[in-house]
Amino acid sequence: MRDATPVDAIAEDHTRALVDLSPLLATMLGVPGRDHLMDDFSPAGHAALAELNRATLARLDAATPVDATDEVTVAAMRDRLGLELESFEAGDHLRDLNNIASPLQAMRDIFDLMPHATVEHWGTIAGRMSALPAALDGYVETLRAGIAAGNTPAIRQVELAVAESAGLADPEASFFTTFATGAEPDGAAPDAGLAGELAAGAAAARAAYGRLADFLRTELVPAARAEDAAGREYYQRMSRLFVGASIDLDETYAWGVEELARVTAEQEALAREIAGPGASVSDAVAALDRDPAHQLEGTAALKAWMQETSDAAIAALDGVHFDIPAPLHALECMIAPTQSGGIYYTGPTDDFSRPGRMWWSVPPGVTTFNTWREKTTVYHEGVPGHHLQLGQAVYNAAELNTWRRQICWLSGHGEGWALYAERLMEEFGFLTDPGDRFGMLDAQRLRATRVVLDLGVHLGKPAFEQYGGGTWDADKAWQLLVDNVNMDEGFLRFELNRYLGWPGQAPSYKVGQRLWEQIRAEVAAAAESRGEEFSLKDFHSKALNLGSLPLDVLRGALVDCGTSAG
């Protein structure tokens, strides 16, 4: 077991301070004692986080790494904390509002992770709902500062936020209403005292979201930016934040165009194999959707299929392609309490008392599910995707400090690995069914489309002639999605708004996959140049044991240091 170092102590101190500043993070990590609190989303709260980052960076500058693990920790913390400071100083927090990942959603979504089995749990939930108004008022203060600075989100995102906030304020339809009235601590209805606390907390939360909706409607809508495009300077910063590497944006856009064409051609060829000569992708989709072998009825069957598929993957991969620690064999597949249509993963707590979980948020009225679309998603969210990746870092507590294994997560590394894992399962022979492989290509085509769309719109790149030329905008981006993504209109509308309001995040999946593949190739080439045999299993083991890292730091640890994973 590796002894903790002064660098580890700096990382641990930073993590403890971060948890003190962010009760929401504490809940996500399973750290007790703060579940009744909310974060401070006011300008003062953001300033406190920035001061913590400055202090930690100063301590790192004065520290001397004692081994390679320390060197990676210092490089990763300098990258992440330095970029967070750069973002703060640029005022990015003043425009932090979108349809998926802003404080508006964070304050609602945290309730999904809170335990709710006992009277004590529900009392804590009531306390957090009562704390929500002050947090939302602080958020309004920050957005109001953005108005004063002329640094505001796009009008499209503000209008979406008005509708979302109004829905959360609706006494009948609000999440808080149904959540509070559905309380069953210890399997029974709450007593009058607890029921009153929950009703009061829900009412306070609804009223707070109502005030937010009024502010957005009356103050932020008139001040919002008209254009969706984020611009190159902001986009470059966001790309570094999500990818963890400095990439050539123009070269990446050109690659995205080529990758979309390549994946499309691969899928079209498979469509003819599935549905016959001359068949289109749409023909293959229709044929697969009619096939009862690829259908499930009801969420109970969906949940069971998710669990069976996940368990089978773990059993088949362990000891052959990966060495999967025993605690990671527990992966719970869940139907989410929300109805957005998304599928996502939440990691285990540090002691694995709460296991990793795969969540499926089923839209209202959807009762039939097509497994050909989603087998690759189970691999993406489970094993060898997020569950193996994040769980391995948590399991490696003897080598990694808490910041490394629980805090340092970015989508270029994490989602890039998950997309790489989808292709890996094809490489390992788990997608021999044409429908399952078609579904994987369908998902890869979506991710390639995101690269073209996201960089195209936000950087003002030339649009394809088939969409009228000129520069990419929301209307042309919509048609690009319709032509390349096999999903219903409601989902596509949500996705388009997500890309327009969260610059740089969506492409980081496919760009991250590309960088993972490049790093693997570079490590293999280095081993060959030394006359050594490259071991893919050892490469994966070494990479995952490092935990989530900025991809430039990962490359340095695996390639630039000159060591071999083989």
XYZ file of C-alpha atoms in Angstrom:
566
model
C 0.000 0.000 0.000
C 1.312 3.424 -0.950
C 1.936 5.881 1.918
C 0.130 9.209 1.721
C 2.356 12.112 0.683
C 2.287 15.879 1.256
C 0.725 16.238 -2.210
C -1.997 13.779 -1.192
C -2.577 15.877 1.935
C -3.086 18.977 -0.209
C -5.588 17.085 -2.371
C -7.434 15.746 0.686
C -7.581 19.196 2.291
C -8.938 20.628 -0.948
C -11.588 17.904 -1.158
C -12.730 18.449 2.431
C -12.998 22.186 1.864
C -14.858 21.609 -1.382
C -17.353 19.330 0.336
C -17.875 21.969 3.036
C -18.646 24.533 0.333
C -20.898 22.177 -1.649
C -23.479 20.094 0.231
C -24.734 18.875 -3.153
C -21.318 17.385 -3.854
C -21.344 15.841 -0.383
C -24.602 14.054 -1.197
C -23.235 12.825 -4.513
C -20.177 11.426 -2.735
C -22.184 9.934 0.127
C -20.539 12.169 2.748
C -23.012 12.465 5.658
C -24.086 15.480 7.631
C -24.899 17.982 4.898
C -27.911 16.485 3.141
C -30.247 19.093 4.660
C -28.273 21.970 3.109
C -27.939 23.587 -0.311
C -24.965 25.179 -2.045
C -24.372 28.921 -2.128
C -24.956 29.852 -5.779
C -24.562 33.589 -5.128
C -21.556 35.630 -6.330
C -20.077 35.226 -2.851
C -20.366 31.446 -3.129
C -18.537 31.449 -6.466
C -15.877 33.756 -5.029
C -15.319 31.346 -2.123
C -14.737 28.475 -4.536
C -12.291 30.610 -6.521
C -10.380 31.511 -3.351
C -10.130 27.838 -2.431
C -8.699 27.070 -5.867
C -6.136 29.877 -5.558
C -5.030 28.682 -2.145
C -4.693 25.069 -3.272
C -2.726 26.042 -6.379
C -0.333 28.058 -4.222
C 0.224 25.040 -1.967
C 0.847 22.827 -5.007
C 3.419 25.298 -6.325
C 5.330 24.956 -3.051
C 5.085 21.147 -2.911
C 7.598 18.610 -4.229
C 6.173 15.408 -5.761
C 7.770 12.280 -4.324
C 6.695 9.781 -6.981
C 4.919 9.387 -10.324
C 1.496 9.328 -8.632
C 2.201 12.723 -7.091
C 3.322 14.076 -10.446
C 0.039 13.045 -12.039
C -1.956 14.514 -9.140
C -0.156 17.856 -9.399
C -0.576 17.989 -13.177
C -4.279 17.124 -12.974
C -5.045 19.568 -10.152
C -3.173 22.390 -11.850
C -5.123 21.728 -15.032
C -8.561 21.510 -13.406
C -8.243 24.193 -10.736
C -6.396 26.531 -13.046
C -9.095 26.237 -15.685
C -11.837 26.709 -13.088
C -10.127 29.927 -12.010
C -9.788 31.062 -15.610
C -13.500 30.404 -16.117
C -14.409 32.296 -12.936
C -12.301 35.295 -13.880
C -13.925 35.358 -17.314
C -17.342 35.464 -15.626
C -18.642 32.204 -17.079
C -20.697 31.560 -13.925
C -22.676 34.731 -14.622
C -24.273 33.108 -17.687
C -24.661 29.565 -16.294
C -28.168 28.680 -17.447
C -29.276 25.962 -19.850
C -31.807 23.169 -20.257
C -29.808 20.325 -18.692
C -26.837 21.137 -16.445
C -27.104 24.443 -14.630
C -27.940 25.290 -11.004
C -31.623 25.321 -11.955
C -31.481 21.558 -12.549
C -28.856 20.740 -9.895
C -31.088 21.927 -7.065
C -33.912 19.681 -8.239
C -31.925 16.655 -9.354
C -30.082 16.199 -6.056
C -33.269 14.820 -4.475
C -32.995 11.741 -6.733
C -29.834 10.687 -4.881
C -31.084 11.256 -1.343
C -32.025 8.185 0.723
C -35.726 8.099 1.574
C -36.368 4.891 3.488
C -36.813 6.206 7.035
C -38.485 9.003 8.976
C -35.053 10.568 9.488
C -34.376 10.499 5.748
C -37.631 12.280 4.957
C -36.975 14.837 7.678
C -33.657 15.614 5.999
C -35.411 15.915 2.633
C -37.884 18.378 4.132
C -34.963 20.400 5.480
C -33.251 20.552 2.094
C -36.477 21.614 0.369
C -36.776 24.414 2.936
C -33.159 25.448 2.221
C -33.789 25.649 -1.521
C -35.293 29.184 -1.600
C -32.132 30.844 -0.257
C -30.016 28.923 -2.772
C -32.270 29.940 -5.669
C -32.233 33.552 -4.493
C -28.429 33.426 -4.555
C -28.544 32.035 -8.078
C -30.768 34.928 -9.139
C -28.222 37.314 -7.620
C -25.498 35.765 -9.795
C -27.583 35.946 -12.982
C -28.488 39.532 -12.136
C -24.762 40.324 -11.874
C -24.416 38.841 -15.350
C -27.046 41.250 -16.650
C -25.128 44.167 -15.138
C -21.904 42.927 -16.762
C -23.530 42.325 -20.155
C -22.677 38.632 -19.844
C -25.902 36.683 -20.274
C -27.092 33.327 -21.644
C -28.866 33.008 -24.995
C -32.559 33.855 -25.170
C -33.404 30.295 -26.219
C -31.983 28.895 -22.980
C -33.706 31.538 -20.860
C -37.100 30.773 -22.385
C -36.583 27.057 -21.770
C -35.627 27.844 -18.173
C -38.784 29.911 -17.724
C -40.899 26.916 -18.744
C -38.927 24.494 -16.562
C -39.067 26.769 -13.522
C -42.781 27.380 -13.998
C -43.354 23.626 -14.100
C -41.486 23.175 -10.831
C -43.592 25.966 -9.327
C -46.926 24.461 -10.411
C -48.772 23.264 -7.273
C -50.309 20.306 -9.106
C -47.558 19.193 -11.502
C -44.392 20.088 -9.580
C -41.883 17.382 -8.765
C -41.833 18.674 -5.203
C -45.566 18.103 -4.798
C -45.516 14.495 -5.959
C -42.260 13.762 -4.145
C -43.499 15.068 -0.804
C -46.960 13.502 -0.998
C -45.465 10.153 -1.996
C -43.381 9.862 1.159
C -43.575 6.455 2.840
C -40.943 6.316 5.592
C -40.438 2.795 6.842
C -43.163 1.654 4.447
C -45.965 3.715 6.008
C -47.537 7.139 5.669
C -45.660 9.875 7.584
C -47.084 11.130 10.856
C -48.754 14.524 10.978
C -45.586 16.338 12.061
C -43.417 14.987 9.256
C -46.216 15.384 6.708
C -46.466 19.039 7.694
C -42.696 19.544 7.337
C -42.720 17.957 3.904
C -45.729 20.012 2.775
C -44.083 23.207 3.999
C -40.776 22.321 2.352
C -42.462 21.500 -0.954
C -44.442 24.747 -0.831
C -41.266 26.736 -0.154
C -39.464 25.042 -3.055
C -42.379 25.681 -5.432
C -42.579 29.320 -4.421
C -38.831 29.749 -4.934
C -38.994 28.328 -8.432
C -41.946 30.622 -9.091
C -39.815 33.627 -8.135
C -37.038 32.327 -10.376
C -39.477 32.040 -13.287
C -40.646 35.626 -12.704
C -37.070 36.916 -12.626
C -36.157 35.056 -15.785
C -39.249 36.282 -17.573
C -39.121 39.920 -16.537
C -35.385 40.633 -16.178
C -33.266 38.066 -17.990
C -35.358 37.588 -21.134
C -34.991 41.283 -22.127
C -31.223 41.162 -21.491
C -30.449 37.752 -23.023
C -28.209 37.277 -26.048
C -30.090 36.826 -29.297
C -27.547 34.449 -30.848
C -27.061 30.794 -29.911
C -23.392 30.750 -30.955
C -21.049 30.957 -27.980
C -18.055 32.301 -29.904
C -14.524 30.930 -30.232
C -12.946 32.278 -27.024
C -15.672 30.927 -24.722
C -15.910 27.711 -26.734
C -12.175 27.029 -26.526
C -12.329 27.368 -22.744
C -15.347 25.081 -22.482
C -13.718 22.527 -24.793
C -10.664 22.391 -22.525
C -12.946 22.065 -19.513
C -14.826 19.073 -20.934
C -12.083 17.325 -22.934
C -9.111 17.964 -20.693
C -6.915 18.670 -23.692
C -6.167 21.590 -25.955
C -7.428 20.578 -29.373
C -7.341 22.281 -32.746
C -11.002 23.219 -33.098
C -10.897 23.643 -36.867
C -9.099 20.333 -37.446
C -11.540 18.643 -35.078
C -14.503 20.005 -37.012
C -13.036 18.703 -40.292
C -12.419 15.316 -38.665
C -16.001 15.297 -37.375
C -17.329 15.792 -40.893
C -15.204 12.884 -42.144
C -16.139 10.668 -39.174
C -19.845 11.295 -39.695
C -19.520 10.251 -43.336
C -17.538 7.131 -42.392
C -19.964 5.933 -39.701
C -22.939 6.692 -41.957
C -21.476 4.553 -44.741
C -20.836 1.711 -42.282
C -24.402 1.873 -40.978
C -25.896 2.049 -44.472
C -23.987 -1.075 -45.496
C -25.267 -2.922 -42.431
C -28.818 -1.741 -43.180
C -28.691 -3.581 -46.492
C -27.503 -6.687 -44.668
C -30.420 -6.468 -42.224
C -33.272 -5.448 -44.533
C -32.091 -6.603 -47.950
C -30.479 -5.120 -51.088
C -31.270 -1.448 -51.597
C -32.613 -1.034 -48.055
C -32.115 2.283 -46.292
C -31.254 2.922 -42.669
C -34.942 3.684 -42.077
C -35.885 0.333 -43.598
C -33.518 -1.465 -41.245
C -34.899 0.457 -38.264
C -38.427 -0.547 -39.193
C -37.419 -4.185 -39.628
C -35.663 -4.286 -36.261
C -38.545 -2.541 -34.497
C -40.935 -5.204 -35.840
C -38.731 -8.057 -34.657
C -40.155 -9.497 -31.407
C -36.703 -10.845 -30.538
C -35.615 -7.250 -29.944
C -38.694 -6.051 -28.022
C -39.590 -5.687 -24.367
C -42.943 -4.728 -22.856
C -43.125 -2.700 -19.668
C -40.575 -1.137 -17.369
C -40.290 -4.282 -15.224
C -39.090 -6.233 -18.253
C -36.774 -3.368 -19.196
C -35.217 -3.287 -15.749
C -34.754 -7.066 -15.714
C -33.155 -7.015 -19.185
C -30.779 -4.213 -18.163
C -29.709 -6.181 -15.100
C -29.285 -9.467 -16.976
C -27.288 -7.820 -19.769
C -25.078 -5.998 -17.308
C -24.474 -9.043 -15.122
C -23.632 -11.170 -18.162
C -21.084 -8.629 -19.406
C -19.351 -8.500 -16.028
C -19.187 -12.303 -15.807
C -17.851 -12.693 -19.344
C -15.239 -9.916 -19.200
C -13.827 -10.567 -15.735
C -10.545 -12.445 -15.835
C -10.463 -12.417 -19.628
C -10.307 -8.821 -20.834
C -10.312 -7.083 -17.439
C -9.713 -7.937 -13.803
C -12.916 -6.629 -12.210
C -12.779 -6.196 -8.409
C -15.498 -8.001 -6.446
C -17.316 -4.815 -5.236
C -17.763 -3.774 -8.870
C -19.740 -6.931 -9.623
C -22.646 -5.149 -7.905
C -24.260 -2.807 -10.413
C -27.900 -1.923 -9.763
C -30.094 -1.210 -12.772
C -32.885 1.216 -11.915
C -35.911 2.921 -13.452
C -35.389 6.617 -12.660
C -38.070 8.658 -10.878
C -37.891 11.303 -13.618
C -39.332 10.980 -17.147
C -36.840 12.803 -19.368
C -35.869 9.828 -21.528
C -32.212 9.882 -20.517
C -30.022 6.989 -19.397
C -27.259 7.742 -16.939
C -24.911 6.319 -14.317
C -24.240 7.336 -10.717
C -21.077 6.059 -9.095
C -20.632 4.173 -5.831
C -19.816 5.789 -2.527
C -16.262 5.465 -1.283
C -17.152 2.450 0.891
C -19.443 0.888 -1.760
C -22.373 1.012 0.708
C -24.251 2.648 -2.153
C -23.297 0.703 -5.293
C -22.932 2.051 -8.781
C -26.310 2.448 -10.457
C -27.538 2.626 -14.045
C -30.702 4.725 -14.362
C -33.243 4.709 -17.189
C -35.576 7.695 -17.233
C -38.599 6.479 -19.198
C -40.721 9.157 -20.939
C -44.442 9.277 -20.139
C -46.501 6.736 -22.072
C -43.552 4.694 -23.336
C -44.124 1.000 -22.647
C -42.358 -0.768 -25.536
C -38.565 -0.905 -25.684
C -36.300 -2.112 -28.486
C -33.194 -3.814 -27.175
C -31.280 -3.449 -30.445
C -31.087 0.281 -29.734
C -29.868 -0.056 -26.186
C -27.553 -3.020 -25.689
C -24.597 -0.793 -26.495
C -25.976 1.741 -23.981
C -25.843 -0.876 -21.211
C -22.185 -1.455 -22.060
C -21.645 2.326 -22.175
C -23.160 2.975 -18.747
C -22.144 -0.315 -17.128
C -19.202 -2.585 -17.924
C -16.787 -1.952 -19.525
C -18.070 1.649 -19.558
C -18.722 4.060 -16.713
C -19.212 1.516 -13.942
C -15.870 -0.169 -14.533
C -14.094 3.118 -15.122
C -15.436 5.058 -12.137
C -15.716 2.049 -9.851
C -12.100 1.068 -10.513
C -10.942 4.503 -9.403
C -13.017 4.297 -6.211
C -11.691 0.789 -5.537
C -8.097 1.968 -5.962
C -8.207 3.963 -2.720
C -4.811 2.602 -1.653
C -3.143 4.453 -4.526
C -5.399 7.430 -5.239
C -6.377 10.248 -2.918
C -10.035 11.239 -2.653
C -9.719 14.068 -5.159
C -8.289 11.711 -7.753
C -10.893 8.990 -7.333
C -14.044 11.004 -6.567
C -13.691 14.628 -7.657
C -11.645 14.669 -10.858
C -14.158 13.633 -13.482
C -14.549 15.116 -16.943
C -16.586 13.986 -19.901
C -13.705 13.790 -22.386
C -12.116 11.081 -20.254
C -15.305 9.516 -18.886
C -17.657 9.674 -21.855
C -14.748 9.187 -24.232
C -13.947 5.951 -22.407
C -17.596 4.878 -22.543
C -17.744 5.369 -26.327
C -14.416 3.584 -26.644
C -15.956 0.796 -24.528
C -18.847 0.449 -26.997
C -16.414 -0.153 -29.847
C -14.367 -2.385 -27.558
C -17.354 -4.691 -27.070
C -17.608 -5.003 -30.838
C -13.884 -5.785 -30.935
C -14.375 -8.445 -28.232
C -17.190 -10.105 -30.178
C -20.195 -9.039 -28.072
C -22.084 -7.339 -30.912
C -22.317 -10.182 -33.410
C -26.099 -9.785 -33.639
C -26.603 -7.401 -36.603
C -29.282 -5.494 -34.718
C -27.050 -4.898 -31.705
C -24.201 -3.770 -33.939
C -26.587 -1.538 -35.882
C -27.613 0.063 -32.573
C -23.979 0.709 -31.695
C -23.437 2.398 -35.063
C -26.612 4.395 -34.533
C -25.195 5.706 -31.251
C -21.799 6.432 -32.817
C -23.489 8.325 -35.646
C -25.303 10.508 -33.107
C -22.006 11.313 -31.397
C -20.311 12.173 -34.704
C -23.267 14.400 -35.617
C -22.761 16.241 -32.335
C -19.186 17.131 -33.282
C -20.276 18.704 -36.556
C -23.297 20.441 -35.057
C -21.704 21.775 -31.881
C -18.517 23.143 -33.375
C -20.367 24.201 -36.513
C -22.916 26.386 -34.732
C -20.763 27.807 -31.952
C -17.797 28.621 -34.201
C -19.882 29.789 -37.174
C -18.476 27.154 -39.535
C -19.769 26.822 -43.128
C -22.921 24.699 -43.316
C -23.320 21.857 -45.800
C -24.679 22.913 -49.174
C -27.604 20.512 -48.795
C -28.800 22.722 -45.931
C -28.470 25.951 -47.888
C -24.842 26.844 -47.244
C -23.993 29.933 -45.237
C -23.060 29.285 -41.617
C -24.545 26.754 -39.247
C -27.498 27.952 -37.172
C -30.235 26.299 -35.105
C -32.502 25.578 -38.092
C -29.758 23.951 -40.160
C -28.541 22.070 -37.105
C -32.063 20.735 -36.589
C -32.158 19.317 -40.100
C -28.729 17.740 -39.593
C -30.088 15.977 -36.493
C -33.246 14.801 -38.249
C -31.214 13.374 -41.122
C -28.727 11.505 -38.954
C -30.330 10.592 -35.625
C -32.993 7.937 -35.287
C -34.965 9.303 -32.322
C -38.335 10.913 -31.791
C -38.847 14.621 -32.266
C -39.220 15.460 -28.593
C -35.867 13.889 -27.738
C -34.163 15.567 -30.677
C -35.539 18.972 -29.698
C -34.199 18.499 -26.191
C -30.819 17.410 -27.568
C -30.562 20.370 -29.945
C -31.308 22.784 -27.117
C -28.733 20.985 -24.983
C -26.007 21.421 -27.585
C -26.893 25.062 -28.147
C -26.824 25.835 -24.413
C -23.901 23.694 -23.207
C -21.054 24.455 -25.654
C -18.262 21.922 -25.960
C -19.830 19.217 -23.790
C -21.515 16.994 -26.391
C -18.499 16.744 -28.756
C -16.258 15.772 -25.848
C -17.693 12.228 -26.011
C -16.527 11.517 -29.537
C -13.386 13.656 -29.239
C -12.564 11.802 -26.022
C -13.028 8.464 -27.781
C -10.672 9.638 -30.508
C -8.025 10.623 -27.945
C -8.384 7.312 -26.068
C -7.819 5.447 -29.336
C -4.820 7.634 -30.175
C -3.264 7.094 -26.737
C -3.743 3.325 -27.042
C -2.090 3.358 -30.478
C 0.810 5.457 -29.202
C 1.418 3.153 -26.223
C 1.286 0.104 -28.513
C 3.729 1.704 -30.969
C 6.122 2.596 -28.138
C 6.064 -0.987 -26.877
C 6.731 -2.294 -30.391
C 9.661 0.097 -30.823
C 11.216 -1.368 -27.675
C 10.663 -4.909 -28.914
C 8.005 -5.566 -26.252
C 4.630 -7.209 -26.650
C 1.712 -4.834 -26.144
C -0.950 -6.141 -23.744
C -4.349 -4.533 -24.192
C -5.532 -5.890 -20.849
C -2.543 -4.346 -19.064
C -3.008 -1.057 -20.902
C -6.624 -0.851 -19.742
C -5.667 -1.813 -16.197
C -2.976 0.825 -15.921
C -5.152 3.520 -17.509
C -8.179 2.831 -15.311
C -6.103 2.610 -12.140
C -5.030 6.204 -12.770
C -8.621 7.375 -12.307
C -10.279 10.092 -14.343
C -7.783 12.614 -15.680
C -7.566 15.440 -18.193
C -6.687 13.635 -21.394
C -3.476 15.617 -21.868
C -2.434 14.441 -18.396
C -3.437 10.853 -19.201
C -1.330 10.943 -22.351
C 1.607 12.256 -20.345
C 1.241 9.479 -17.775
C 0.966 6.679 -20.336
C 2.933 7.914 -23.339
C 5.175 10.891 -22.680
C 6.757 9.332 -19.586
C 8.126 6.590 -21.828
C 6.737 3.731 -19.761
C 4.852 0.780 -21.169
C 1.482 -0.581 -20.129
C 2.483 -3.911 -21.578
